[in-house]
Amino acid sequence: MTKERVISAVILCISLLIVVCSVLYTNRLARTLAQEEQERVKIWAEATERMILAEENENIDFYIDIIERNTTIPVYMLDSAGHIMYSRNVDHPVSNPTSLNGPIEIRFEDELGHKVVQYIYYDESKLLVQLHYVPYYQFALIFIFILVAVLWLIYTQRSEQNRVWVGLSKETAHQLGTPISSLMAWQELLQSRYEEDELIPQMKSDILRLQTIANRFSKIGSTPELTCMDIVPVIEHALDYMRIRASSKVTMNIVNYTNADNNTTSTKVMMNQPLFEWVVENLIKNAIDAMDGKGTINCVLTVKEGRVRLDVIDTGKGIDRHAVNKIFQPGYSTKSRGWGLGLSLGKRIIENYHGGKLFVKATELGKGTTFRIELKQAIDC
């Protein structure tokens, strides 16, 4: 488990502990307050009963004072038939008070000596009602706090990673500049002395290739200029370049071109050719490594619903399902050499710069992997 996941798990456990303790403590307070309100209503009912039963000359100020002091608990007094005779602290009367807490009976005799029974029902005070919702408010606040904290951590981490990889890319391009210039000078000198040597043009081609690579790295971090281009020649150029440098046991093809949209056959997209071609080359190189220098790589191009899709399919060892979600993370690599930047930068180039998608469409151990690139079809260009 990574350090970030451990920290996230600890924060989540602490937050849940806070919520649980808060709920338990709040429920305890609510029960205590409910018991106190029940006792207060009983005293209120007893004071009401004493006031009704008081003699003509008896001082009832004490009972009235008790009744008047209840300014928070909603109470209803009903007759034996269930009709509301009196209510107190009620903003919005309920239609059926018998569904509330109670009843508390008041028994007395009227002036004619008839036995009368009245009932008192009471509801929770506003304070008690609000107290029931406190844990939910706390949970919502804690959830929002955790969400903001996690989003901020993710944003900070990604920003830091982006700065690191952009800086590394530009520094790589800068460091390549001096030896490339030196190699160009040596190549010119060798060509002037050995004009008939067939290897010197190939050396020049490789030096120009190094220049292209340095140029690609220098563009990472800045917004590249996109041009409307047909994707097919770009893929063919990438395949031609990789064929020369791959084993003769590796077969590379563009196959099964299909057009699911009958109204157009355009395979044009908006792209930055050097960066896009580098992504394709990187996928092909990874496929060659996965096949240990022997197998078939098919580039399947389809057009559907205004999207141009390129599937790079290899017959290699495949990717473990636990690693599928990690392969695009900077620094992750299953190879003993390399920095683990290829797929991470490739995803950034396709998704951030070209507005497309790069993902693992399918993979199976021992049978191979399919990477898919999706770009929006450019029709009006």
Tab-separated table of C-alpha atoms in Angstrom:
chain	number	residue	atom	x	y	z
A	1	MET	CA	0.000	0.000	0.000
A	2	THR	CA	1.376	3.412	-0.998
A	3	LYS	CA	2.020	6.208	1.458
A	4	GLU	CA	-0.834	8.278	-0.009
A	5	ARG	CA	-3.304	5.427	0.491
A	6	VAL	CA	-2.161	4.902	4.083
A	7	ILE	CA	-2.650	8.615	4.821
A	8	SER	CA	-6.084	8.555	3.146
A	9	ALA	CA	-7.089	5.471	5.146
A	10	VAL	CA	-5.943	7.077	8.422
A	11	ILE	CA	-7.859	10.295	7.647
A	12	LEU	CA	-10.969	8.275	6.777
A	13	CYS	CA	-10.754	6.193	9.988
A	14	ILE	CA	-10.274	9.297	12.145
A	15	SER	CA	-13.196	11.003	10.424
A	16	LEU	CA	-15.451	7.986	10.927
A	17	LEU	CA	-14.400	7.810	14.587
A	18	ILE	CA	-15.272	11.492	15.042
A	19	VAL	CA	-18.670	10.963	13.397
A	20	VAL	CA	-19.446	7.870	15.505
A	21	CYS	CA	-18.424	9.593	18.763
A	22	SER	CA	-20.420	12.658	17.779
A	23	VAL	CA	-23.531	10.598	17.014
A	24	LEU	CA	-23.270	8.664	20.300
A	25	TYR	CA	-22.699	11.805	22.373
A	26	THR	CA	-25.459	13.737	20.595
A	27	ASN	CA	-27.914	10.862	21.045
A	28	ARG	CA	-27.044	10.770	24.724
A	29	LEU	CA	-27.711	14.496	25.022
A	30	ALA	CA	-30.960	14.076	23.088
A	31	ARG	CA	-32.159	11.311	25.408
A	32	THR	CA	-31.273	13.383	28.469
A	33	LEU	CA	-33.049	16.437	27.083
A	34	ALA	CA	-36.081	14.329	26.105
A	35	GLN	CA	-36.325	12.973	29.667
A	36	GLU	CA	-36.059	16.489	31.081
A	37	GLU	CA	-38.799	17.709	28.748
A	38	GLN	CA	-40.993	14.786	29.753
A	39	GLU	CA	-40.575	15.690	33.425
A	40	ARG	CA	-41.283	19.343	32.698
A	41	VAL	CA	-44.485	18.435	30.846
A	42	LYS	CA	-45.586	16.269	33.784
A	43	ILE	CA	-45.006	19.197	36.137
A	44	TRP	CA	-46.837	21.457	33.690
A	45	ALA	CA	-49.766	19.007	33.554
A	46	GLU	CA	-49.860	18.720	37.331
A	47	ALA	CA	-49.859	22.531	37.669
A	48	THR	CA	-52.716	22.710	35.167
A	49	GLU	CA	-54.658	20.093	37.079
A	50	ARG	CA	-54.051	21.846	40.429
A	51	MET	CA	-55.170	25.153	38.958
A	52	ILE	CA	-58.408	23.580	37.698
A	53	LEU	CA	-59.047	21.927	41.070
A	54	ALA	CA	-58.086	24.982	43.139
A	55	GLU	CA	-60.609	26.411	45.579
A	56	GLU	CA	-62.138	29.799	44.909
A	57	ASN	CA	-59.981	31.625	47.462
A	58	GLU	CA	-56.818	29.560	46.836
A	59	ASN	CA	-53.736	31.374	45.509
A	60	ILE	CA	-52.960	29.955	42.055
A	61	ASP	CA	-50.123	32.315	41.104
A	62	PHE	CA	-47.568	29.543	41.595
A	63	TYR	CA	-49.387	27.244	39.153
A	64	ILE	CA	-49.805	30.019	36.624
A	65	ASP	CA	-46.095	30.783	36.889
A	66	ILE	CA	-45.214	27.137	36.137
A	67	ILE	CA	-47.572	27.109	33.151
A	68	GLU	CA	-46.247	30.402	31.797
A	69	ARG	CA	-42.617	29.278	32.078
A	70	ASN	CA	-43.108	26.623	29.428
A	71	THR	CA	-42.073	28.624	26.366
A	72	THR	CA	-40.364	25.877	24.350
A	73	ILE	CA	-42.301	22.589	24.521
A	74	PRO	CA	-45.372	22.394	22.236
A	75	VAL	CA	-48.360	21.023	24.218
A	76	TYR	CA	-51.957	20.179	23.320
A	77	MET	CA	-54.873	19.701	25.709
A	78	LEU	CA	-57.655	17.482	24.352
A	79	ASP	CA	-61.068	16.631	25.754
A	80	SER	CA	-62.337	13.073	26.151
A	81	ALA	CA	-63.657	13.185	22.583
A	82	GLY	CA	-60.196	14.052	21.204
A	83	HIS	CA	-60.938	17.697	20.321
A	84	ILE	CA	-58.220	20.277	20.864
A	85	MET	CA	-59.182	22.550	23.742
A	86	TYR	CA	-55.925	24.378	24.194
A	87	SER	CA	-52.439	24.499	22.697
A	88	ARG	CA	-49.250	26.281	23.638
A	89	ASN	CA	-45.901	26.991	21.841
A	90	VAL	CA	-47.369	25.675	18.594
A	91	ASP	CA	-46.407	27.447	15.360
A	92	HIS	CA	-47.999	24.925	13.011
A	93	PRO	CA	-50.712	22.819	14.700
A	94	VAL	CA	-50.769	19.139	13.826
A	95	SER	CA	-53.975	17.530	12.629
A	96	ASN	CA	-53.665	14.546	14.931
A	97	PRO	CA	-52.038	15.423	18.283
A	98	THR	CA	-52.610	11.868	19.549
A	99	SER	CA	-49.637	10.787	17.413
A	100	LEU	CA	-47.332	12.858	19.648
A	101	ASN	CA	-45.845	11.992	23.046
A	102	GLY	CA	-48.337	11.218	25.797
A	103	PRO	CA	-51.000	11.174	26.880
A	104	ILE	CA	-50.890	12.598	30.389
A	105	GLU	CA	-54.353	12.384	31.968
A	106	ILE	CA	-55.984	15.142	34.008
A	107	ARG	CA	-59.008	14.023	36.031
A	108	PHE	CA	-61.412	16.299	37.922
A	109	GLU	CA	-65.091	16.952	38.574
A	110	ASP	CA	-67.008	19.777	37.017
A	111	GLU	CA	-69.501	22.027	38.775
A	112	LEU	CA	-72.249	19.432	38.348
A	113	GLY	CA	-70.131	16.698	39.867
A	114	HIS	CA	-69.470	14.893	36.603
A	115	LYS	CA	-66.098	13.246	36.222
A	116	VAL	CA	-64.075	14.863	33.445
A	117	VAL	CA	-60.957	13.428	31.777
A	118	GLN	CA	-58.660	15.553	29.635
A	119	TYR	CA	-55.448	14.558	27.908
A	120	ILE	CA	-52.178	16.375	27.378
A	121	TYR	CA	-49.937	15.517	24.411
A	122	TYR	CA	-46.608	17.158	23.766
A	123	ASP	CA	-44.070	17.396	20.971
A	124	GLU	CA	-40.292	17.816	21.005
A	125	SER	CA	-38.965	21.332	21.447
A	126	LYS	CA	-37.146	23.040	18.590
A	127	LEU	CA	-33.857	22.596	20.449
A	128	LEU	CA	-34.372	18.842	20.729
A	129	VAL	CA	-35.359	18.573	17.062
A	130	GLN	CA	-32.254	20.489	16.019
A	131	LEU	CA	-30.123	18.307	18.277
A	132	HIS	CA	-31.206	15.223	16.330
A	133	TYR	CA	-29.788	16.768	13.138
A	134	VAL	CA	-26.440	17.832	14.637
A	135	PRO	CA	-24.624	14.551	13.718
A	136	TYR	CA	-25.780	14.865	10.119
A	137	TYR	CA	-24.528	18.450	9.955
A	138	GLN	CA	-21.221	17.353	11.434
A	139	PHE	CA	-20.971	14.434	9.030
A	140	ALA	CA	-21.678	16.737	6.074
A	141	LEU	CA	-19.055	19.244	7.234
A	142	ILE	CA	-16.470	16.505	7.821
A	143	PHE	CA	-17.278	14.948	4.436
A	144	ILE	CA	-16.894	18.322	2.688
A	145	PHE	CA	-13.643	18.944	4.561
A	146	ILE	CA	-12.257	15.526	3.576
A	147	LEU	CA	-13.392	15.966	-0.023
A	148	VAL	CA	-11.756	19.388	-0.306
A	149	ALA	CA	-8.592	18.096	1.386
A	150	VAL	CA	-8.372	15.059	-0.906
A	151	LEU	CA	-9.022	17.137	-4.030
A	152	TRP	CA	-6.413	19.642	-2.906
A	153	LEU	CA	-3.878	16.866	-2.240
A	154	ILE	CA	-4.579	15.298	-5.636
A	155	TYR	CA	-4.309	18.675	-7.366
A	156	THR	CA	-1.086	19.517	-5.507
A	157	GLN	CA	0.403	16.104	-6.226
A	158	ARG	CA	-0.486	16.270	-9.911
A	159	SER	CA	0.783	19.831	-10.189
A	160	GLU	CA	4.041	18.822	-8.544
A	161	GLN	CA	4.366	15.780	-10.804
A	162	ASN	CA	3.629	17.910	-13.845
A	163	ARG	CA	6.297	20.409	-12.850
A	164	VAL	CA	8.797	17.604	-12.282
A	165	TRP	CA	8.107	15.855	-15.596
A	166	VAL	CA	7.958	19.094	-17.571
A	167	GLY	CA	11.233	20.237	-16.015
A	168	LEU	CA	12.805	16.845	-16.661
A	169	SER	CA	11.650	16.886	-20.291
A	170	LYS	CA	12.967	20.370	-20.957
A	171	GLU	CA	16.244	19.615	-19.195
A	172	THR	CA	16.611	16.465	-21.315
A	173	ALA	CA	16.026	18.488	-24.490
A	174	HIS	CA	18.548	21.075	-23.307
A	175	GLN	CA	21.197	18.467	-22.467
A	176	LEU	CA	20.746	16.770	-25.851
A	177	GLY	CA	21.306	20.031	-27.687
A	178	THR	CA	25.097	20.254	-27.204
A	179	PRO	CA	26.045	16.694	-28.231
A	180	ILE	CA	23.666	16.853	-31.202
A	181	SER	CA	25.343	20.034	-32.449
A	182	SER	CA	28.729	18.363	-32.014
A	183	LEU	CA	27.577	15.248	-33.885
A	184	MET	CA	26.277	17.385	-36.745
A	185	ALA	CA	29.655	19.062	-37.049
A	186	TRP	CA	31.468	15.705	-37.044
A	187	GLN	CA	29.047	14.337	-39.617
A	188	GLU	CA	29.685	17.280	-41.942
A	189	LEU	CA	33.437	16.787	-41.537
A	190	LEU	CA	33.215	13.070	-42.292
A	191	GLN	CA	30.989	13.685	-45.310
A	192	SER	CA	33.482	16.184	-46.753
A	193	ARG	CA	36.297	13.644	-46.427
A	194	TYR	CA	34.447	10.436	-47.311
A	195	GLU	CA	31.828	11.480	-49.831
A	196	GLU	CA	31.294	7.957	-51.137
A	197	ASP	CA	30.735	6.343	-47.750
A	198	GLU	CA	27.193	4.913	-47.611
A	199	LEU	CA	27.009	4.967	-43.799
A	200	ILE	CA	27.334	8.732	-43.458
A	201	PRO	CA	23.803	9.502	-44.809
A	202	GLN	CA	22.442	6.994	-42.318
A	203	MET	CA	24.412	8.766	-39.575
A	204	LYS	CA	22.885	12.046	-40.689
A	205	SER	CA	19.410	10.492	-40.549
A	206	ASP	CA	20.002	9.343	-36.979
A	207	ILE	CA	21.274	12.766	-35.939
A	208	LEU	CA	18.172	14.385	-37.420
A	209	ARG	CA	16.176	11.818	-35.478
A	210	LEU	CA	17.888	12.932	-32.275
A	211	GLN	CA	16.983	16.510	-33.130
A	212	THR	CA	13.345	15.480	-33.544
A	213	ILE	CA	13.391	13.733	-30.163
A	214	ALA	CA	14.916	16.759	-28.458
A	215	ASN	CA	12.306	18.962	-30.129
A	216	ARG	CA	9.535	16.702	-28.821
A	217	PHE	CA	10.829	16.858	-25.270
A	218	SER	CA	11.162	20.637	-25.468
A	219	LYS	CA	7.451	20.922	-26.343
A	220	ILE	CA	6.287	19.107	-23.193
A	221	GLY	CA	4.673	21.646	-20.864
A	222	SER	CA	3.829	24.203	-23.548
A	223	THR	CA	0.676	24.202	-25.645
A	224	PRO	CA	1.589	22.713	-29.035
A	225	GLU	CA	0.209	23.967	-32.326
A	226	LEU	CA	-2.264	21.560	-33.914
A	227	THR	CA	-2.687	21.156	-37.661
A	228	CYS	CA	-5.240	19.262	-39.709
A	229	MET	CA	-3.548	16.117	-40.973
A	230	ASP	CA	-4.429	12.676	-42.252
A	231	ILE	CA	-3.559	10.174	-39.545
A	232	VAL	CA	-2.691	7.330	-41.947
A	233	PRO	CA	0.621	8.689	-43.350
A	234	VAL	CA	1.738	9.609	-39.819
A	235	ILE	CA	1.143	6.041	-38.616
A	236	GLU	CA	2.875	4.622	-41.685
A	237	HIS	CA	5.879	6.868	-41.102
A	238	ALA	CA	6.095	5.719	-37.474
A	239	LEU	CA	5.868	2.067	-38.550
A	240	ASP	CA	8.554	2.542	-41.220
A	241	TYR	CA	10.876	4.066	-38.649
A	242	MET	CA	10.301	1.269	-36.123
A	243	ARG	CA	10.578	-1.545	-38.705
A	244	ILE	CA	14.198	-0.623	-39.441
A	245	ARG	CA	15.097	-0.765	-35.759
A	246	ALA	CA	13.096	-3.841	-34.777
A	247	SER	CA	13.879	-7.507	-35.180
A	248	SER	CA	13.033	-9.141	-38.493
A	249	LYS	CA	10.790	-11.486	-36.476
A	250	VAL	CA	8.430	-8.622	-35.692
A	251	THR	CA	5.691	-7.924	-38.234
A	252	MET	CA	3.977	-4.501	-38.272
A	253	ASN	CA	0.900	-3.672	-40.343
A	254	ILE	CA	-1.991	-1.265	-40.723
A	255	VAL	CA	-4.960	-3.621	-41.091
A	256	ASN	CA	-8.756	-3.803	-41.074
A	257	TYR	CA	-9.409	-0.192	-41.903
A	258	THR	CA	-13.172	0.151	-41.514
A	259	ASN	CA	-15.477	3.098	-41.809
A	260	ALA	CA	-18.512	2.765	-39.569
A	261	ASP	CA	-19.817	6.171	-40.721
A	262	ASN	CA	-21.048	5.692	-44.272
A	263	ASN	CA	-21.192	9.407	-44.958
A	264	THR	CA	-17.450	10.072	-44.877
A	265	THR	CA	-14.113	8.301	-45.217
A	266	SER	CA	-11.973	11.093	-43.782
A	267	THR	CA	-9.238	10.062	-41.360
A	268	LYS	CA	-8.092	13.615	-40.789
A	269	VAL	CA	-7.593	14.912	-37.244
A	270	MET	CA	-6.139	17.973	-35.570
A	271	MET	CA	-2.688	16.977	-34.370
A	272	ASN	CA	0.823	18.024	-33.606
A	273	GLN	CA	2.689	15.546	-35.810
A	274	PRO	CA	5.990	15.248	-33.874
A	275	LEU	CA	4.230	14.657	-30.536
A	276	PHE	CA	1.534	12.343	-31.902
A	277	GLU	CA	4.067	10.317	-33.875
A	278	TRP	CA	6.183	9.966	-30.731
A	279	VAL	CA	3.174	8.509	-28.862
A	280	VAL	CA	2.588	5.943	-31.629
A	281	GLU	CA	6.270	5.027	-31.693
A	282	ASN	CA	6.284	4.627	-27.935
A	283	LEU	CA	3.266	2.276	-28.059
A	284	ILE	CA	4.943	0.231	-30.792
A	285	LYS	CA	8.223	0.104	-28.867
A	286	ASN	CA	6.401	-1.082	-25.738
A	287	ALA	CA	4.668	-3.724	-27.848
A	288	ILE	CA	8.027	-4.930	-29.230
A	289	ASP	CA	9.410	-5.172	-25.689
A	290	ALA	CA	6.285	-7.066	-24.538
A	291	MET	CA	6.780	-9.613	-27.348
A	292	ASP	CA	10.506	-10.069	-26.615
A	293	GLY	CA	11.351	-9.182	-30.208
A	294	LYS	CA	9.061	-11.741	-31.855
A	295	GLY	CA	5.417	-11.399	-32.882
A	296	THR	CA	2.897	-9.249	-34.725
A	297	ILE	CA	1.781	-5.647	-34.219
A	298	ASN	CA	-1.394	-4.591	-35.968
A	299	CYS	CA	-2.515	-0.976	-36.129
A	300	VAL	CA	-6.278	-1.102	-36.677
A	301	LEU	CA	-7.834	2.169	-37.784
A	302	THR	CA	-11.579	2.804	-37.588
A	303	VAL	CA	-13.838	5.837	-37.943
A	304	LYS	CA	-17.054	5.854	-35.941
A	305	GLU	CA	-19.429	8.533	-34.658
A	306	GLY	CA	-17.050	11.342	-35.559
A	307	ARG	CA	-14.092	9.704	-33.788
A	308	VAL	CA	-10.942	8.331	-35.382
A	309	ARG	CA	-9.737	5.307	-33.404
A	310	LEU	CA	-6.331	3.709	-33.586
A	311	ASP	CA	-5.880	0.320	-31.895
A	312	VAL	CA	-2.284	-0.833	-31.431
A	313	ILE	CA	-2.580	-4.602	-30.939
A	314	ASP	CA	0.360	-6.816	-30.017
A	315	THR	CA	0.790	-10.549	-29.412
A	316	GLY	CA	2.940	-10.064	-26.333
A	317	LYS	CA	2.787	-11.204	-22.734
A	318	GLY	CA	-0.178	-8.969	-21.769
A	319	ILE	CA	-0.633	-6.851	-18.657
A	320	ASP	CA	-1.662	-8.089	-15.232
A	321	ARG	CA	-5.092	-6.714	-14.320
A	322	HIS	CA	-3.686	-5.196	-11.125
A	323	ALA	CA	-1.176	-3.186	-13.172
A	324	VAL	CA	-3.617	-1.820	-15.775
A	325	ASN	CA	-4.532	1.170	-13.582
A	326	LYS	CA	-0.890	1.890	-12.761
A	327	ILE	CA	0.822	1.830	-16.143
A	328	PHE	CA	-0.050	5.467	-16.895
A	329	GLN	CA	1.374	6.695	-13.579
A	330	PRO	CA	4.686	8.588	-13.906
A	331	GLY	CA	7.623	6.455	-12.845
A	332	TYR	CA	5.795	3.118	-13.087
A	333	SER	CA	7.596	0.552	-15.233
A	334	THR	CA	7.788	-3.230	-15.438
A	335	LYS	CA	11.141	-3.057	-17.224
A	336	SER	CA	14.525	-3.001	-15.512
A	337	ARG	CA	15.577	0.000	-17.562
A	338	GLY	CA	13.757	3.205	-18.362
A	339	TRP	CA	12.143	5.939	-16.323
A	340	GLY	CA	8.525	4.886	-16.731
A	341	LEU	CA	7.613	8.156	-18.440
A	342	GLY	CA	6.554	6.940	-21.897
A	343	LEU	CA	2.908	6.054	-21.269
A	344	SER	CA	2.458	8.891	-18.766
A	345	LEU	CA	3.703	11.492	-21.246
A	346	GLY	CA	1.808	9.773	-24.065
A	347	LYS	CA	-1.468	10.026	-22.155
A	348	ARG	CA	-0.753	13.666	-21.383
A	349	ILE	CA	-0.017	14.408	-25.055
A	350	ILE	CA	-3.169	12.699	-26.347
A	351	GLU	CA	-5.624	13.841	-23.675
A	352	ASN	CA	-4.341	17.274	-22.588
A	353	TYR	CA	-2.964	18.524	-25.905
A	354	HIS	CA	-5.114	16.721	-28.501
A	355	GLY	CA	-8.371	16.437	-26.540
A	356	GLY	CA	-8.501	12.678	-27.160
A	357	LYS	CA	-8.217	9.488	-25.130
A	358	LEU	CA	-5.464	6.925	-24.584
A	359	PHE	CA	-6.324	3.794	-22.641
A	360	VAL	CA	-5.959	0.016	-22.459
A	361	LYS	CA	-8.851	-1.358	-24.481
A	362	ALA	CA	-8.106	-5.033	-23.806
A	363	THR	CA	-5.372	-7.218	-22.389
A	364	GLU	CA	-4.910	-10.892	-21.572
A	365	LEU	CA	-1.890	-12.554	-20.031
A	366	GLY	CA	0.006	-14.618	-22.566
A	367	LYS	CA	-2.041	-13.329	-25.525
A	368	GLY	CA	-1.381	-9.614	-25.852
A	369	THR	CA	-2.609	-6.084	-25.255
A	370	THR	CA	-4.607	-3.506	-27.186
A	371	PHE	CA	-3.986	0.199	-26.619
A	372	ARG	CA	-6.547	2.572	-28.113
A	373	ILE	CA	-6.097	6.190	-29.162
A	374	GLU	CA	-9.260	8.169	-29.888
A	375	LEU	CA	-9.236	11.573	-31.584
A	376	LYS	CA	-12.043	13.774	-32.841
A	377	GLN	CA	-12.454	13.564	-36.593
A	378	ALA	CA	-11.635	16.771	-38.437
A	379	ILE	CA	-14.044	17.150	-41.360
A	380	ASP	CA	-14.017	20.850	-42.310
A	381	CYS	CA	-10.308	21.150	-43.118
